[in-house]
């Protein structure tokens, strides 16, 4: 990047020096210190002046300029339209060019004679315009032109490629358009002869070359095809032939050739992008195609509006100038926006939309005045209302699609983060697969895979089509990860990844890391507390029960205490153990239930099937134990059941627990869930599962618990 950075600095300095030289050159040009405006009849009216000779003529109509030979050069409001680019008729454009040149020649003299409609002739001296006389629009468009020039230099030097070079060509052509518009926006009559002669040919070339470069850029989108290259070559050939004929004077109706040529070439570019998107759904091609469709519609609307309003000379120079100004600002903002689509620059996006809406509003105003003969206020109000409606719709359709909509809600995201954190405790080696699934649910990509890459943080690549996410180390020091997750074509190829997505992903990974660390800390505290409780129960309560058993007054009391002591030993052993095999836990559960149900004179039906033995964590063992005891206790105490059937089934990682009784319980939906049933729901949710109570046939209640046991296999 060393030589590129130096070239960029040189290019930036040249651009700044060029902008200053242009402003300084215009500031040195002579002009008449007066402000002019067009009236409703298409005449030029003196709006105001600080010159003593012109102050009495304020509000008078200027009818002509007195030449050096005494002849009066007639003038109307078209003289305020200093650009010939948006004049449709060739003879009218030629006469306008000659008028501008004559005015420029007359204004180059030390004294200028002005003839007003009241018959008064005033002779005034020309003065240096100065920087303050250039006008706000000049500085605005000069600044936009400089920004677009610098953007083109940055893009082409940062990553030289054919597509970036074409972007630079388009940008530099529009820089030329903006510079010409800035020069012509200075508040004055007349125009420099060289600019008057080259205005239409230059702008015609800039617009057609921009459109041809867009066609070739569209043909380079993956996968590049021979057909696309042939279309681009044909586009360049057509543009070259058109410009050659125009320069030789052999082509008439230049304005129509320019408007139609740009529209056709823009349509070809959109068709090529659609072709490329069907072959490979690159989201950048999709977004640029949307932008191109909006630009083409606005171009066609502007063309129709200027055509219809051509018969209104009194209004044309004002509204056409504003519409063309808004169009060039819109196109420049689009070119500035394209390189930073993935960086989600809200200000630039809104500026582009506002420029587009301004073009639409002025075009509609021209149409309403010309077609429906509406008054100026009525047409402007209606045009603004419709433009705001277009703005609200286009903002959602065009810009919101860059960011897209996420299928994964915040609530579901945190649920998945919690589930992953719990799963990492038992399966630390599954972190890449779990994070890959989370990112897939979040962004809905068309491709998601693990790759050998080591980015320091999440980053956007491939012009917004790809997001690289480093796999975090969540399993402790004994588990190491290498590589990254690469996801491509977000939202099924409809939207770009942005820097906000990369930041969001980094935050998700950080929250996942914190959740795992928190769970590990909590589990460590639970383990220490369980060991303490187990020790206290064994040393204190166990000793008391043993003493009570020896002092029992009857064999029945001794047997009851013996079973209680056995349950206590099972509980303390479970609390002290870090994990439990499912088969061992099932045996303990069966023995415990057999004892409890036998004491209550209730028959037990037991079924336990599994395709593999797994190791339960203490949290899983404790939750399942309490769930099973609570369900059986309800069947004994509330349902007055005579038989309880318990069925365990483990398939893969899914554990189904079904407890069915033949008691008197009915209509579970009408139950009020107290501490017992609420505790069951809470523990099932803690395991990430679901619980459901239903009426059994012919009598009783059937409770089904379904949980996913992400544990280590034996």
PDB file of N, CA and C in Angstrom, residues 337-380:
ATOM      1  N   UNK A 337     -22.345   6.233  -2.587  1.00  0.00           N
ATOM      2  CA  UNK A 337     -22.929   5.243  -1.688  1.00  0.00           C
ATOM      3  C   UNK A 337     -22.480   3.825  -1.997  1.00  0.00           C
ATOM      4  N   UNK A 338     -22.282   3.504  -3.269  1.00  0.00           N
ATOM      5  CA  UNK A 338     -22.008   2.119  -3.663  1.00  0.00           C
ATOM      6  C   UNK A 338     -20.781   1.529  -2.959  1.00  0.00           C
ATOM      7  N   UNK A 339     -19.635   2.238  -2.867  1.00  0.00           N
ATOM      8  CA  UNK A 339     -18.488   1.613  -2.188  1.00  0.00           C
ATOM      9  C   UNK A 339     -18.693   1.388  -0.701  1.00  0.00           C
ATOM     10  N   UNK A 340     -19.658   2.084  -0.081  1.00  0.00           N
ATOM     11  CA  UNK A 340     -19.835   1.959   1.364  1.00  0.00           C
ATOM     12  C   UNK A 340     -21.173   1.334   1.709  1.00  0.00           C
ATOM     13  N   UNK A 341     -21.751   0.563   0.779  1.00  0.00           N
ATOM     14  CA  UNK A 341     -23.022  -0.101   1.080  1.00  0.00           C
ATOM     15  C   UNK A 341     -22.904  -1.005   2.299  1.00  0.00           C
ATOM     16  N   UNK A 342     -21.782  -1.707   2.422  1.00  0.00           N
ATOM     17  CA  UNK A 342     -21.617  -2.648   3.536  1.00  0.00           C
ATOM     18  C   UNK A 342     -21.281  -1.955   4.840  1.00  0.00           C
ATOM     19  N   UNK A 343     -21.026  -0.651   4.794  1.00  0.00           N
ATOM     20  CA  UNK A 343     -20.686   0.071   6.012  1.00  0.00           C
ATOM     21  C   UNK A 343     -21.871   0.839   6.588  1.00  0.00           C
ATOM     22  N   UNK A 344     -23.015   0.730   5.920  1.00  0.00           N
ATOM     23  CA  UNK A 344     -24.272   1.227   6.487  1.00  0.00           C
ATOM     24  C   UNK A 344     -24.181   2.687   6.901  1.00  0.00           C
ATOM     25  N   UNK A 345     -23.758   3.551   5.961  1.00  0.00           N
ATOM     26  CA  UNK A 345     -23.675   4.971   6.253  1.00  0.00           C
ATOM     27  C   UNK A 345     -25.057   5.607   6.084  1.00  0.00           C
ATOM     28  N   UNK A 346     -25.729   5.828   7.200  1.00  0.00           N
ATOM     29  CA  UNK A 346     -27.105   6.305   7.162  1.00  0.00           C
ATOM     30  C   UNK A 346     -27.213   7.682   6.515  1.00  0.00           C
ATOM     31  N   UNK A 347     -26.257   8.573   6.796  1.00  0.00           N
ATOM     32  CA  UNK A 347     -26.340   9.933   6.257  1.00  0.00           C
ATOM     33  C   UNK A 347     -26.274   9.908   4.741  1.00  0.00           C
ATOM     34  N   UNK A 348     -25.345   9.130   4.182  1.00  0.00           N
ATOM     35  CA  UNK A 348     -25.210   9.080   2.731  1.00  0.00           C
ATOM     36  C   UNK A 348     -26.438   8.460   2.084  1.00  0.00           C
ATOM     37  N   UNK A 349     -27.017   7.447   2.693  1.00  0.00           N
ATOM     38  CA  UNK A 349     -28.211   6.827   2.125  1.00  0.00           C
ATOM     39  C   UNK A 349     -29.380   7.814   2.113  1.00  0.00           C
ATOM     40  N   UNK A 350     -29.537   8.541   3.223  1.00  0.00           N
ATOM     41  CA  UNK A 350     -30.635   9.502   3.272  1.00  0.00           C
ATOM     42  C   UNK A 350     -30.421  10.640   2.275  1.00  0.00           C
ATOM     43  N   UNK A 351     -29.167  11.077   2.092  1.00  0.00           N
ATOM     44  CA  UNK A 351     -28.895  12.139   1.124  1.00  0.00           C
ATOM     45  C   UNK A 351     -29.249  11.675  -0.287  1.00  0.00           C
ATOM     46  N   UNK A 352     -28.905  10.437  -0.612  1.00  0.00           N
ATOM     47  CA  UNK A 352     -29.234   9.913  -1.938  1.00  0.00           C
ATOM     48  C   UNK A 352     -30.747   9.878  -2.147  1.00  0.00           C
ATOM     49  N   UNK A 353     -31.486   9.453  -1.132  1.00  0.00           N
ATOM     50  CA  UNK A 353     -32.942   9.405  -1.266  1.00  0.00           C
ATOM     51  C   UNK A 353     -33.548  10.797  -1.400  1.00  0.00           C
ATOM     52  N   UNK A 354     -33.046  11.731  -0.620  1.00  0.00           N
ATOM     53  CA  UNK A 354     -33.576  13.086  -0.705  1.00  0.00           C
ATOM     54  C   UNK A 354     -33.295  13.701  -2.069  1.00  0.00           C
ATOM     55  N   UNK A 355     -32.102  13.445  -2.628  1.00  0.00           N
ATOM     56  CA  UNK A 355     -31.803  13.943  -3.971  1.00  0.00           C
ATOM     57  C   UNK A 355     -32.737  13.314  -4.997  1.00  0.00           C
ATOM     58  N   UNK A 356     -33.012  12.011  -4.840  1.00  0.00           N
ATOM     59  CA  UNK A 356     -33.937  11.349  -5.763  1.00  0.00           C
ATOM     60  C   UNK A 356     -35.341  11.930  -5.646  1.00  0.00           C
ATOM     61  N   UNK A 357     -35.789  12.165  -4.409  1.00  0.00           N
ATOM     62  CA  UNK A 357     -37.128  12.717  -4.213  1.00  0.00           C
ATOM     63  C   UNK A 357     -37.215  14.133  -4.774  1.00  0.00           C
ATOM     64  N   UNK A 358     -36.137  14.904  -4.669  1.00  0.00           N
ATOM     65  CA  UNK A 358     -36.136  16.252  -5.242  1.00  0.00           C
ATOM     66  C   UNK A 358     -36.292  16.194  -6.758  1.00  0.00           C
ATOM     67  N   UNK A 359     -35.601  15.247  -7.392  1.00  0.00           N
ATOM     68  CA  UNK A 359     -35.746  15.091  -8.838  1.00  0.00           C
ATOM     69  C   UNK A 359     -37.175  14.711  -9.210  1.00  0.00           C
ATOM     70  N   UNK A 360     -37.751  13.782  -8.447  1.00  0.00           N
ATOM     71  CA  UNK A 360     -39.130  13.363  -8.713  1.00  0.00           C
ATOM     72  C   UNK A 360     -40.097  14.527  -8.518  1.00  0.00           C
ATOM     73  N   UNK A 361     -39.891  15.311  -7.448  1.00  0.00           N
ATOM     74  CA  UNK A 361     -40.808  16.411  -7.153  1.00  0.00           C
ATOM     75  C   UNK A 361     -40.790  17.465  -8.256  1.00  0.00           C
ATOM     76  N   UNK A 362     -39.608  17.872  -8.696  1.00  0.00           N
ATOM     77  CA  UNK A 362     -39.541  18.897  -9.744  1.00  0.00           C
ATOM     78  C   UNK A 362     -40.062  18.359 -11.075  1.00  0.00           C
ATOM     79  N   UNK A 363     -39.809  17.088 -11.364  1.00  0.00           N
ATOM     80  CA  UNK A 363     -40.321  16.507 -12.607  1.00  0.00           C
ATOM     81  C   UNK A 363     -41.844  16.454 -12.591  1.00  0.00           C
ATOM     82  N   UNK A 364     -42.407  16.036 -11.457  1.00  0.00           N
ATOM     83  CA  UNK A 364     -43.865  16.006 -11.354  1.00  0.00           C
ATOM     84  C   UNK A 364     -44.455  17.412 -11.436  1.00  0.00           C
ATOM     85  N   UNK A 365     -43.763  18.380 -10.853  1.00  0.00           N
ATOM     86  CA  UNK A 365     -44.239  19.762 -10.936  1.00  0.00           C
ATOM     87  C   UNK A 365     -44.305  20.223 -12.385  1.00  0.00           C
ATOM     88  N   UNK A 366     -43.263  19.899 -13.166  1.00  0.00           N
ATOM     89  CA  UNK A 366     -43.285  20.235 -14.597  1.00  0.00           C
ATOM     90  C   UNK A 366     -44.465  19.577 -15.304  1.00  0.00           C
ATOM     91  N   UNK A 367     -44.709  18.316 -15.014  1.00  0.00           N
ATOM     92  CA  UNK A 367     -45.797  17.587 -15.672  1.00  0.00           C
ATOM     93  C   UNK A 367     -47.161  18.159 -15.303  1.00  0.00           C
ATOM     94  N   UNK A 368     -47.361  18.466 -14.032  1.00  0.00           N
ATOM     95  CA  UNK A 368     -48.664  18.967 -13.605  1.00  0.00           C
ATOM     96  C   UNK A 368     -48.971  20.324 -14.238  1.00  0.00           C
ATOM     97  N   UNK A 369     -47.949  21.175 -14.327  1.00  0.00           N
ATOM     98  CA  UNK A 369     -48.163  22.490 -14.928  1.00  0.00           C
ATOM     99  C   UNK A 369     -48.445  22.361 -16.418  1.00  0.00           C
ATOM    100  N   UNK A 370     -47.670  21.479 -17.092  1.00  0.00           N
ATOM    101  CA  UNK A 370     -47.785  21.381 -18.545  1.00  0.00           C
ATOM    102  C   UNK A 370     -49.024  20.608 -18.984  1.00  0.00           C
ATOM    103  N   UNK A 371     -49.337  19.513 -18.295  1.00  0.00           N
ATOM    104  CA  UNK A 371     -50.414  18.632 -18.747  1.00  0.00           C
ATOM    105  C   UNK A 371     -51.767  19.083 -18.213  1.00  0.00           C
ATOM    106  N   UNK A 372     -51.820  19.404 -16.914  1.00  0.00           N
ATOM    107  CA  UNK A 372     -53.110  19.700 -16.292  1.00  0.00           C
ATOM    108  C   UNK A 372     -53.347  21.195 -16.108  1.00  0.00           C
ATOM    109  N   UNK A 373     -52.378  22.018 -16.518  1.00  0.00           N
ATOM    110  CA  UNK A 373     -52.501  23.480 -16.419  1.00  0.00           C
ATOM    111  C   UNK A 373     -52.814  23.925 -14.996  1.00  0.00           C
ATOM    112  N   UNK A 374     -52.213  23.252 -14.033  1.00  0.00           N
ATOM    113  CA  UNK A 374     -52.409  23.634 -12.636  1.00  0.00           C
ATOM    114  C   UNK A 374     -51.619  24.893 -12.324  1.00  0.00           C
ATOM    115  N   UNK A 375     -52.062  25.621 -11.313  1.00  0.00           N
ATOM    116  CA  UNK A 375     -51.312  26.767 -10.842  1.00  0.00           C
ATOM    117  C   UNK A 375     -50.029  26.322 -10.177  1.00  0.00           C
ATOM    118  N   UNK A 376     -49.105  27.282 -10.016  1.00  0.00           N
ATOM    119  CA  UNK A 376     -47.798  26.928  -9.469  1.00  0.00           C
ATOM    120  C   UNK A 376     -47.911  26.358  -8.061  1.00  0.00           C
ATOM    121  N   UNK A 377     -48.753  26.987  -7.227  1.00  0.00           N
ATOM    122  CA  UNK A 377     -48.881  26.505  -5.850  1.00  0.00           C
ATOM    123  C   UNK A 377     -49.523  25.121  -5.810  1.00  0.00           C
ATOM    124  N   UNK A 378     -50.589  24.926  -6.581  1.00  0.00           N
ATOM    125  CA  UNK A 378     -51.285  23.632  -6.581  1.00  0.00           C
ATOM    126  C   UNK A 378     -50.385  22.523  -7.106  1.00  0.00           C
ATOM    127  N   UNK A 379     -49.666  22.783  -8.198  1.00  0.00           N
ATOM    128  CA  UNK A 379     -48.799  21.747  -8.762  1.00  0.00           C
ATOM    129  C   UNK A 379     -47.659  21.414  -7.816  1.00  0.00           C
ATOM    130  N   UNK A 380     -47.075  22.441  -7.172  1.00  0.00           N
ATOM    131  CA  UNK A 380     -45.972  22.191  -6.249  1.00  0.00           C
ATOM    132  C   UNK A 380     -46.445  21.394  -5.040  1.00  0.00           C
TER     133      UNK A 380
END
